[in-house]
mmCIF file of C-alpha atoms in Angstrom:
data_model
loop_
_atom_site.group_PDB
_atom_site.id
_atom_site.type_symbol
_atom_site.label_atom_id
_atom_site.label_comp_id
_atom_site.label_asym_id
_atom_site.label_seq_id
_atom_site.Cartn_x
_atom_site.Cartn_y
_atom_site.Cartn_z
ATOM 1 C CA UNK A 288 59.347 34.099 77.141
ATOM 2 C CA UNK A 289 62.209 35.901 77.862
ATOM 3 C CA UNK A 290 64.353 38.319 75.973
ATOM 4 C CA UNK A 291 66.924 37.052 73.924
ATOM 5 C CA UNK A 292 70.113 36.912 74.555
ATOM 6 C CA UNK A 293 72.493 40.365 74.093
ATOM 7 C CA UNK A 294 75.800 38.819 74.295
ATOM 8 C CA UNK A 295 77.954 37.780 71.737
ATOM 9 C CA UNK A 296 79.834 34.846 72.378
ATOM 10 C CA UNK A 297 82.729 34.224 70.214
ATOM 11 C CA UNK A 298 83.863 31.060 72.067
ATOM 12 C CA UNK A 299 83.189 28.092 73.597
ATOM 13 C CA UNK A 300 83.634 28.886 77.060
ATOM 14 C CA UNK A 301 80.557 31.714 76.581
ATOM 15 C CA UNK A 302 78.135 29.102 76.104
ATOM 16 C CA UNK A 303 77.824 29.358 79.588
ATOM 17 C CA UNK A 304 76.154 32.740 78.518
ATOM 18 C CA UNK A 305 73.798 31.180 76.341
ATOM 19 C CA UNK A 306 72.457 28.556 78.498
ATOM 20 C CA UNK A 307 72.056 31.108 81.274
ATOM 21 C CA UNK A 308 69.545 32.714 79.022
ATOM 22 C CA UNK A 309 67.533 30.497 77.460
ATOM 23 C CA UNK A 310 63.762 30.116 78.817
ATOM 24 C CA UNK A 311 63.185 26.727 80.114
ATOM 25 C CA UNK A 312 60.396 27.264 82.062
ATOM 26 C CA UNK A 313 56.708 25.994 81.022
ATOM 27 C CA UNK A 314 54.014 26.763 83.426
ATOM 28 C CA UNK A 315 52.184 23.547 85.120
ATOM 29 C CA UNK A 316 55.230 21.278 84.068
ATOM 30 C CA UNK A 317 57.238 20.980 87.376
ATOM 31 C CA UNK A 318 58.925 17.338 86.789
ATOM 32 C CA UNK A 319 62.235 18.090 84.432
ATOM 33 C CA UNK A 320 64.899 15.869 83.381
ATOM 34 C CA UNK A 321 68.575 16.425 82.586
ATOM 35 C CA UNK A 322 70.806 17.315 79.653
ATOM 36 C CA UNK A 323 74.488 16.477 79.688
ATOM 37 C CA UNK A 324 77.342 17.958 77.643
ATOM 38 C CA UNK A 325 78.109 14.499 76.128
ATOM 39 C CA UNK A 326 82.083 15.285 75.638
ATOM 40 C CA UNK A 327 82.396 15.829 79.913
ATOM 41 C CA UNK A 328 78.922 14.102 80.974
ATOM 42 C CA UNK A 329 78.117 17.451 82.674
ATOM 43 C CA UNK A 330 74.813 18.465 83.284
ATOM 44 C CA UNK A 331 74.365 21.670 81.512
ATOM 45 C CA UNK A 332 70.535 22.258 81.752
ATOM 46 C CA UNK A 333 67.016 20.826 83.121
ATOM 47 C CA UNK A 334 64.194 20.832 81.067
ATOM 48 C CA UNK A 335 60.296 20.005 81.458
ATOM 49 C CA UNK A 336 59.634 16.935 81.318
ATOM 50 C CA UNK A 337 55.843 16.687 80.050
ATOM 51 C CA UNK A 338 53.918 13.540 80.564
ATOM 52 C CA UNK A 339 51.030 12.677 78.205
ATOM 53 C CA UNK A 340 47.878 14.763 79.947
ATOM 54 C CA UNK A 341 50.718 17.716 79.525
ATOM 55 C CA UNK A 342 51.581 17.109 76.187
ATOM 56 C CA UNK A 343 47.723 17.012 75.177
ATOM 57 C CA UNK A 344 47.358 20.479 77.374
ATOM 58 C CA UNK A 345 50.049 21.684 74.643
ATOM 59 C CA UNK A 346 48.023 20.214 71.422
ATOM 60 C CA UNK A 347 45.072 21.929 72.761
ATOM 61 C CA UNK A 348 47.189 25.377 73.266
ATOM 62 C CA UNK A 349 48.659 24.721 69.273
ATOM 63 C CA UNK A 350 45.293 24.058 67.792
ATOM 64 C CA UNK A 351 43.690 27.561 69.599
ATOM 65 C CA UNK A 352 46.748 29.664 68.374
ATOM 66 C CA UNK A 353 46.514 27.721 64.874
ATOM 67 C CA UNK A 354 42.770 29.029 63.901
ATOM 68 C CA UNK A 355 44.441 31.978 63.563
ATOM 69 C CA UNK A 356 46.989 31.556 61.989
ATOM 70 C CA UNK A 357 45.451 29.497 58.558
ATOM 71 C CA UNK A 358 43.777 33.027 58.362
ATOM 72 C CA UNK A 359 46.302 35.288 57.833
ATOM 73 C CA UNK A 360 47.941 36.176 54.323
ATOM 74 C CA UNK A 361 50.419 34.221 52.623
ATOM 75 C CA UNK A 362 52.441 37.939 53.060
ATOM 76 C CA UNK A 363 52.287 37.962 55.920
ATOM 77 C CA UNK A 364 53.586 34.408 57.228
ATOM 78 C CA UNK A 365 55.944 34.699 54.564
ATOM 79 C CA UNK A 366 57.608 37.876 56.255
ATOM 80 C CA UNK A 367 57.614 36.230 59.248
ATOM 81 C CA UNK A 368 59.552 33.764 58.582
ATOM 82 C CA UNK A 369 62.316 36.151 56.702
ATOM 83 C CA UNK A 370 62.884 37.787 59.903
ATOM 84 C CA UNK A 371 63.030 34.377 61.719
ATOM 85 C CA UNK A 372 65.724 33.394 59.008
ATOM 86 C CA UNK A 373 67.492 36.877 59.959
ATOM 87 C CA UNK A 374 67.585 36.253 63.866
ATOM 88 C CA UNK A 375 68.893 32.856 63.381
ATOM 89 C CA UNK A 376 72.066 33.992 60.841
ATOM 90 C CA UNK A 377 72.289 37.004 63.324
ATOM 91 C CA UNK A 378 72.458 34.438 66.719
ATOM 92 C CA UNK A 379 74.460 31.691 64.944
ATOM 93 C CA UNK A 380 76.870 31.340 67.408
ATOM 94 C CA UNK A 381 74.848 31.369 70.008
ATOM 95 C CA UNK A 382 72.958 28.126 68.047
ATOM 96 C CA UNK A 383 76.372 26.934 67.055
ATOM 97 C CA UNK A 384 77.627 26.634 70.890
ATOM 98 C CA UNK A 385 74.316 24.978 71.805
ATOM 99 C CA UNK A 386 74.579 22.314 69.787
ATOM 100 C CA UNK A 387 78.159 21.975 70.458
ATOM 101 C CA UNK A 388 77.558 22.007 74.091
ATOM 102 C CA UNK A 389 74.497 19.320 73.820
ATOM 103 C CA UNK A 390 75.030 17.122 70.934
ATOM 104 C CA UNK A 391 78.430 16.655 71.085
ATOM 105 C CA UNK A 392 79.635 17.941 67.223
ATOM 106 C CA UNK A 393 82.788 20.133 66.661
ATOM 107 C CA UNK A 394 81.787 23.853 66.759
ATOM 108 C CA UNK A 395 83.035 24.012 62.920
ATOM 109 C CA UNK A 396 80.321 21.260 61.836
ATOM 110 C CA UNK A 397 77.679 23.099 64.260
ATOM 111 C CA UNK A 398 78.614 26.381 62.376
ATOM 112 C CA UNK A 399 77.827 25.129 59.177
ATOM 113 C CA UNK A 400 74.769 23.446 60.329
ATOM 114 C CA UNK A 401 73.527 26.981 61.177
ATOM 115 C CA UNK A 402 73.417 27.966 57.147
ATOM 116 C CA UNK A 403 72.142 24.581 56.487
ATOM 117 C CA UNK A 404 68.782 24.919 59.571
ATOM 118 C CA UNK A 405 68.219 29.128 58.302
ATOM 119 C CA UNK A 406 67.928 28.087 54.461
ATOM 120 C CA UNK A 407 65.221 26.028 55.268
ATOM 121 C CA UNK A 408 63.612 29.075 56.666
ATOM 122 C CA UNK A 409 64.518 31.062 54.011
ATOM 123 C CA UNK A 410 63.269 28.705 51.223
ATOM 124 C CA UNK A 411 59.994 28.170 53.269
ATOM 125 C CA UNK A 412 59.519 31.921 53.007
ATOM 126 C CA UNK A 413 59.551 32.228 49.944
ATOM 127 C CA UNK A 414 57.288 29.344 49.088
ATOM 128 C CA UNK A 415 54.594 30.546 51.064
ATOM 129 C CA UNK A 416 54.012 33.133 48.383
ATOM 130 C CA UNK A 417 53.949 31.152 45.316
ATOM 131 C CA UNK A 418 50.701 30.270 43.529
ATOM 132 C CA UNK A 419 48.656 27.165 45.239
ATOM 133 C CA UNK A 420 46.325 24.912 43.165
ATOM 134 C CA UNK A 421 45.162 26.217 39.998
ATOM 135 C CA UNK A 422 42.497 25.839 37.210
ATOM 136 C CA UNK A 423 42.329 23.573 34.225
ATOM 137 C CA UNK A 424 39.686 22.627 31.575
ATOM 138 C CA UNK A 425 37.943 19.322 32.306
ATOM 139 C CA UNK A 426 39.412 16.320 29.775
ATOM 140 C CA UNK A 427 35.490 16.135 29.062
ATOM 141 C CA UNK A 428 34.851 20.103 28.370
ATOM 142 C CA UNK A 429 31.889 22.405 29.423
ATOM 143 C CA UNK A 430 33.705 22.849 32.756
ATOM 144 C CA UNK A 431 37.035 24.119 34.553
ATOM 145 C CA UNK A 432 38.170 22.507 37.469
ATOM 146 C CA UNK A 433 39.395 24.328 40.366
ATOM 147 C CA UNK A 434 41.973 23.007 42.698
ATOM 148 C CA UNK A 435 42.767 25.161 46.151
ATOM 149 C CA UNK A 436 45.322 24.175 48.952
ATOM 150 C CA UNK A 437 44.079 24.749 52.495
ATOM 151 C CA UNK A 438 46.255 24.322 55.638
ATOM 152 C CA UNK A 439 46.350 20.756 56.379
ATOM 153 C CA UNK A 440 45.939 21.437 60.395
ATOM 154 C CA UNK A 441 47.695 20.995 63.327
ATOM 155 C CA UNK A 442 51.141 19.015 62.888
ATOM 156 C CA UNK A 443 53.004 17.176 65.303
ATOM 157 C CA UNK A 444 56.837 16.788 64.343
ATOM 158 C CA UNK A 445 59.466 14.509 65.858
ATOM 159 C CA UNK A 446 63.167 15.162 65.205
ATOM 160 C CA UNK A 447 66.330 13.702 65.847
ATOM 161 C CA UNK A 448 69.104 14.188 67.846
ATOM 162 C CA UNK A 449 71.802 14.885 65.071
ATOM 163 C CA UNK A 450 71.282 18.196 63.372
ATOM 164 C CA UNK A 451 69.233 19.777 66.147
ATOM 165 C CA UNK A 452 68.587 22.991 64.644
ATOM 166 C CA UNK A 453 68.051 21.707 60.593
ATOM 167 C CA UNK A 454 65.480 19.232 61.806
ATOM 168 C CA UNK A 455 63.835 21.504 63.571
ATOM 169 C CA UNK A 456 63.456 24.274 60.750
ATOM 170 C CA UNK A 457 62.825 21.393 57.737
ATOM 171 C CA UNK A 458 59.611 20.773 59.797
ATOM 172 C CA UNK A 459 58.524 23.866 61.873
ATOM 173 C CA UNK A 460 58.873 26.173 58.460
ATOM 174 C CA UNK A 461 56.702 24.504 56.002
ATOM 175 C CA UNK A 462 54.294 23.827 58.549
ATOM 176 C CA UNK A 463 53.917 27.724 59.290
ATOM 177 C CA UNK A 464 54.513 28.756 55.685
ATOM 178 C CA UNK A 465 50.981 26.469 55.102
ATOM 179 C CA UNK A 466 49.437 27.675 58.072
ATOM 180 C CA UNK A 467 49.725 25.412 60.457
ATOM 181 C CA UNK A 468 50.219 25.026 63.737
ATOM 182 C CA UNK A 469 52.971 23.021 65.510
ATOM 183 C CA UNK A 470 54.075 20.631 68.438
ATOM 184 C CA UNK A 471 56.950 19.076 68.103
ATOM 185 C CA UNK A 472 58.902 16.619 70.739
ATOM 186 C CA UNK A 473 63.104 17.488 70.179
ATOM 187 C CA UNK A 474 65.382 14.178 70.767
ATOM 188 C CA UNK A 475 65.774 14.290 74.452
ATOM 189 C CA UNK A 476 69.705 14.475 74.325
ATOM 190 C CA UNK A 477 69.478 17.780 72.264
ATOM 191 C CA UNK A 478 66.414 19.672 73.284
ATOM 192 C CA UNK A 479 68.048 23.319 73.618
ATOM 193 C CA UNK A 480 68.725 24.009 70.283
ATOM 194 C CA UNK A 481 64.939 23.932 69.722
ATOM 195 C CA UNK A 482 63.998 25.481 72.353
ATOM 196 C CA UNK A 483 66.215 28.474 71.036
ATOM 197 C CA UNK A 484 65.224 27.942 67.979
ATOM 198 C CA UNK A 485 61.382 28.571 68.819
ATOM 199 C CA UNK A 486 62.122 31.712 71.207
ATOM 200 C CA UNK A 487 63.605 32.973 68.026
ATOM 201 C CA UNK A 488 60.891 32.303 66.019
ATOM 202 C CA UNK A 489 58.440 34.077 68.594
ATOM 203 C CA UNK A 490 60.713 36.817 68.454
ATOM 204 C CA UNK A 491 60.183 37.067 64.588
ATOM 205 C CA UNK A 492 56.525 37.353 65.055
ATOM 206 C CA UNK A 493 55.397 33.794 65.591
ATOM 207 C CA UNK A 494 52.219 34.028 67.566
ATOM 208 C CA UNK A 495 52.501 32.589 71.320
ATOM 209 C CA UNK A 496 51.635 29.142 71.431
ATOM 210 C CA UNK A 497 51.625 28.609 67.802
ATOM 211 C CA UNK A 498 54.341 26.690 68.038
ATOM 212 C CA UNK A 499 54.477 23.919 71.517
ATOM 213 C CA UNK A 500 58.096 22.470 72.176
ATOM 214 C CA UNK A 501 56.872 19.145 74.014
ATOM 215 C CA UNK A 502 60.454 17.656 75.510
ATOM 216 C CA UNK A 503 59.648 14.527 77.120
ATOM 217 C CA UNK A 504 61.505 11.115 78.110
ATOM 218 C CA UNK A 505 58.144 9.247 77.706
ATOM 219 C CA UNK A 506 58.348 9.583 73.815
ATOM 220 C CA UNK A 507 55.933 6.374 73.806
ATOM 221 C CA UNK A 508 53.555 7.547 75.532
ATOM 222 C CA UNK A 509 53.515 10.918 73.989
ATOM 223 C CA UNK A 510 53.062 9.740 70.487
ATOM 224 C CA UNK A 511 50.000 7.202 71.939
ATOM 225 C CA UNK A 512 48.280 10.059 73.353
ATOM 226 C CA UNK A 513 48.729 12.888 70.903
ATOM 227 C CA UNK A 514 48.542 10.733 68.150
ATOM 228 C CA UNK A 515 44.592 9.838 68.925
ATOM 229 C CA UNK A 516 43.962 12.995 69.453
ATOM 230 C CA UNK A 517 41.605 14.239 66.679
ATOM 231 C CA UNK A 518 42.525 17.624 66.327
ATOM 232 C CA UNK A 519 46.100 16.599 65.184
ATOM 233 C CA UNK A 520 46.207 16.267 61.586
ATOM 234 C CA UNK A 521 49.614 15.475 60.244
ATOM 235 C CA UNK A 522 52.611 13.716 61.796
ATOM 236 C CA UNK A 523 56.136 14.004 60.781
ATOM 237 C CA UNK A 524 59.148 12.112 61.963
ATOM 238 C CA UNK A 525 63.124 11.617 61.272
ATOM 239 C CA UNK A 526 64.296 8.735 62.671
ATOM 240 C CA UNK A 527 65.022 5.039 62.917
ATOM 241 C CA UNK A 528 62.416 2.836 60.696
ATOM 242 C CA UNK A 529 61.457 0.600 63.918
ATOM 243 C CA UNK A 530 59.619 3.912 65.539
ATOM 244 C CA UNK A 531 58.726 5.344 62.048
ATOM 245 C CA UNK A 532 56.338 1.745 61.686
ATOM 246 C CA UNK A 533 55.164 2.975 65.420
ATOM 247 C CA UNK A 534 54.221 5.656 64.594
ATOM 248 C CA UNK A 535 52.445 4.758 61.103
ATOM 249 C CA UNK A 536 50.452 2.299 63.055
ATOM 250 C CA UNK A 537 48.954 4.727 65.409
ATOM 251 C CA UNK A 538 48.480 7.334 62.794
ATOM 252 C CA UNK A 539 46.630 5.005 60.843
ATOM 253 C CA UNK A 540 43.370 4.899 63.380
ATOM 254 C CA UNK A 541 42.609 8.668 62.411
ATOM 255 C CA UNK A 542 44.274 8.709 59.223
ATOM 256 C CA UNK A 543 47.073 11.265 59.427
ATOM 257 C CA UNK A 544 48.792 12.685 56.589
ATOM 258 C CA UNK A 545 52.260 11.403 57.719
ATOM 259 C CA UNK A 546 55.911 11.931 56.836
ATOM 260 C CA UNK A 547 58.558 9.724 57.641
ATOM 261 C CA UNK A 548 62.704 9.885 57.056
ATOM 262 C CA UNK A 549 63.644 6.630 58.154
ATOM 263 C CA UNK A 550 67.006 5.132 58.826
ATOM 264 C CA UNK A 551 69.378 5.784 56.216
ATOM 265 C CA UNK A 552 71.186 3.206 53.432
ATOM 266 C CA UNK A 553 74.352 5.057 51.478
ATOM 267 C CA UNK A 554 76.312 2.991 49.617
ATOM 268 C CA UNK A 555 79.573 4.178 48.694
ATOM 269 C CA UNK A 556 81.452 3.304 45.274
ATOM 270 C CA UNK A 557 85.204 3.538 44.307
ATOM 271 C CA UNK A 558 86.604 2.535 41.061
ATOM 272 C CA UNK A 559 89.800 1.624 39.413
ATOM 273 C CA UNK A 560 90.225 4.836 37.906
ATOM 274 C CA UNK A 561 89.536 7.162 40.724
ATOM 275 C CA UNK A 562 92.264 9.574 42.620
ATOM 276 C CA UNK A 563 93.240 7.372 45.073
ATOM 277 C CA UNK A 564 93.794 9.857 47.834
ATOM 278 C CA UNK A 565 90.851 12.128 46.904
ATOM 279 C CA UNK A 566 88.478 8.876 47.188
ATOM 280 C CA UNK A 567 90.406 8.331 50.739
ATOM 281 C CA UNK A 568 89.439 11.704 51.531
ATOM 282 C CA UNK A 569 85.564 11.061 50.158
ATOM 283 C CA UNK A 570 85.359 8.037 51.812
ATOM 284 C CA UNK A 571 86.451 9.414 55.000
ATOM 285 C CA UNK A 572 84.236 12.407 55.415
ATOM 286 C CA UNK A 573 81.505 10.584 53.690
ATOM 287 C CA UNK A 574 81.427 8.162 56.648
ATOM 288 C CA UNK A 575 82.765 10.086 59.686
ATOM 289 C CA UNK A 576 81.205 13.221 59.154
ATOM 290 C CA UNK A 577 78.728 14.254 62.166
ATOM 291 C CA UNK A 578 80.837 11.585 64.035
ATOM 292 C CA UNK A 579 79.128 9.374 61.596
ATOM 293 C CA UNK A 580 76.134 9.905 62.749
ATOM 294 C CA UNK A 581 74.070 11.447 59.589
ATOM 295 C CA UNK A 582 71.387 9.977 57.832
ATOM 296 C CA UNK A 583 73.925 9.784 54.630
ATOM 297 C CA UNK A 584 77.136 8.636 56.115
ATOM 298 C CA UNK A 585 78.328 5.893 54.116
ATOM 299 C CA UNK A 586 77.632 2.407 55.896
ATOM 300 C CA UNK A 587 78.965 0.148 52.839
ATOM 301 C CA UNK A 588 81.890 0.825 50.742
ATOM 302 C CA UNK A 589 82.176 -1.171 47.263
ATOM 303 C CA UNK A 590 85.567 -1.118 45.557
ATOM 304 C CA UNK A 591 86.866 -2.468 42.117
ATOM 305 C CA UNK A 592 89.381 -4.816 42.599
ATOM 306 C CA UNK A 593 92.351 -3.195 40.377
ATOM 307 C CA UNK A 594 92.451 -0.415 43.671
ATOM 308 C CA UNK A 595 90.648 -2.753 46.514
ATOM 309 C CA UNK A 596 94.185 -3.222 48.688
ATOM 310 C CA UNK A 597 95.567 0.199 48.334
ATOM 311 C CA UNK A 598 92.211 1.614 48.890
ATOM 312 C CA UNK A 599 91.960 -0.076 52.343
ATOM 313 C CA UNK A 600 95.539 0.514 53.425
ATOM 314 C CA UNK A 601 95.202 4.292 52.386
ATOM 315 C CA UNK A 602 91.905 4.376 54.200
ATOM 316 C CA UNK A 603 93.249 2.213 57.364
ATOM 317 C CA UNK A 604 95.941 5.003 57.479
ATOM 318 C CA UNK A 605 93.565 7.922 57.402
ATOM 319 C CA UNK A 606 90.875 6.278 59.945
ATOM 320 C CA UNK A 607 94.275 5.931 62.359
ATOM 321 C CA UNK A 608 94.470 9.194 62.558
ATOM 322 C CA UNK A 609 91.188 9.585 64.542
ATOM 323 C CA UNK A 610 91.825 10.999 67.993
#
């Protein structure tokens, strides 16, 4: 990998900067595809594009680095991932023009998803040193039953497109708080964030190839191939609920312990008592935030009747003033 970045870009025209340093490279993967800035349509990087015999290569990579790994102390993962936490708050903007530049978001929203990704980290850290299992009497006496967590194994993690860096974290620091290793495929329109993301994380102390960034635009037959492969363990996926029943159907042949965040339903209620331009206001960022594209953004709006027509023409106005 290479070094990280030195500079310190304090606008958007220096994620130029940032781009020019991240590592893109993956030895043996020579076929790439391309990632546009979707506000110009520019093309602002190429990435590897693995195929499934690749992204197997990078399970078996994962599962070497991961034996390990489930053997070192809770201390010592736990530290790790601090100083991960610290090189992400001290390389937000960097992150925060990366995922302006590839996904699109206002450099305000990308800012604060940058507090919202590290805590992840942060909380993960802190879990990995907290008592696991425990001991209890038997409800029959004469014995005490012991109960001890053990890494579930190698975890393969699939993340959206919409908070590039959050996803990421949510998934990659429980998974090494635990012990475990990782491969996980980014959204194909936002893969740089990750990438980052995981140079970072090596940078904390992450061992090499603990952690495999797969990015692929064959995301079927990635998931058919590493899916069956037995030394993956544990899938996890955001996403909509058409690939999530996929993907439960070809974890079920080996039985993965499997996660799934599926499509989103966020009803929205305003009554006849409320502030009438504070539930405007609600209503507006509840839906339009992230460009509307969050797993929470309000898709159905329920108002009493006393404040139905003033509701909509207040909210009509508001929407209006979308450029």
């Amino acid at each position: 990998m290479s070094t990280l970045p030195d500079a310190e870009p304090t606008a958007l025209a220096d994620s130029e900067k940032v781009l020019a340093n991240l590592d893109l490279a993956v030895p043996g993967v020579t076929r790439t595809f391309d990632v546009h800035d979707p506000a110009t349509g520019q093309t602002i990087a190429q990435v590897p594009d693995f195929d499934a015999l690749q992204a197997l290569e990078a399970v078996a990579r994962a599962d070497e680095a991961g034996r390990s790994w489930a053997a070192t102390t809770a201390r010592h993962r736990a530290d790790i991932l601090r100083a991960w936490y610290d090189l992400i708050i001290g390389n937000a903007e960097m992150i925060a023009l990366l995922i302006t530049r590839e996904m699109g978001k206002p450099l305000a929203e990308a800012r604060a998803e940058i507090s919202y990704g590290a805590d992840f980290v942060r909380w993960y850290a802190e879990e990995a040193v907290r008592p696991a299992g425990g001991l209890r009497d038997a409800p029959a006496g004469g014995a005490r039953l012991l109960t001890r967590r053990a890494p579930v194994g190698l975890s393969v993690l699939i993340t959206p497109w919409n908070f590039p860096l959050a996803m990421a974290t949510r998934k990659i620091a429980p998974a090494l708080a635990a012990g475990c290793p990782v491969v996980i495929k980014p959204a194909p329109n936002t893969p740089l964030t990750t990438i980052f993301a995981v140079q970072l994380a090596l940078a904390a102390g992450v061992p090499e190839d603990l952690v495999q960034v797969v990015t692929t635009t064959e995301a079927p037959a990635f998931s058919t191939a590493v899916l069956a492969d037995p030394r993956v363990r544990k899938v996890s996926f955001t996403g909509s609920t058409a690939v999530g029943r996929v993907l439960l159907h070809l974890a079920a042949d080996n039985v993965l312990k499997s996660s799934m965040e599926l499509g989103g339903n966020a009803p929205l209620l305003v009554f006849d008592d409320a502030d009438l331009e504070r539930a405007v206001e609600g209503a507006f960022a509840a839906k339009m935030r992230n460009g509307g594209q969050s797993c929470i953004a309000a898709n159905r709006i329920f108002v009493q009747d006393g404040i139905a027509d003033a509701f909509v023409e207040a909210l009509t106005e508001r929407l209006a003033t979308v450029e």
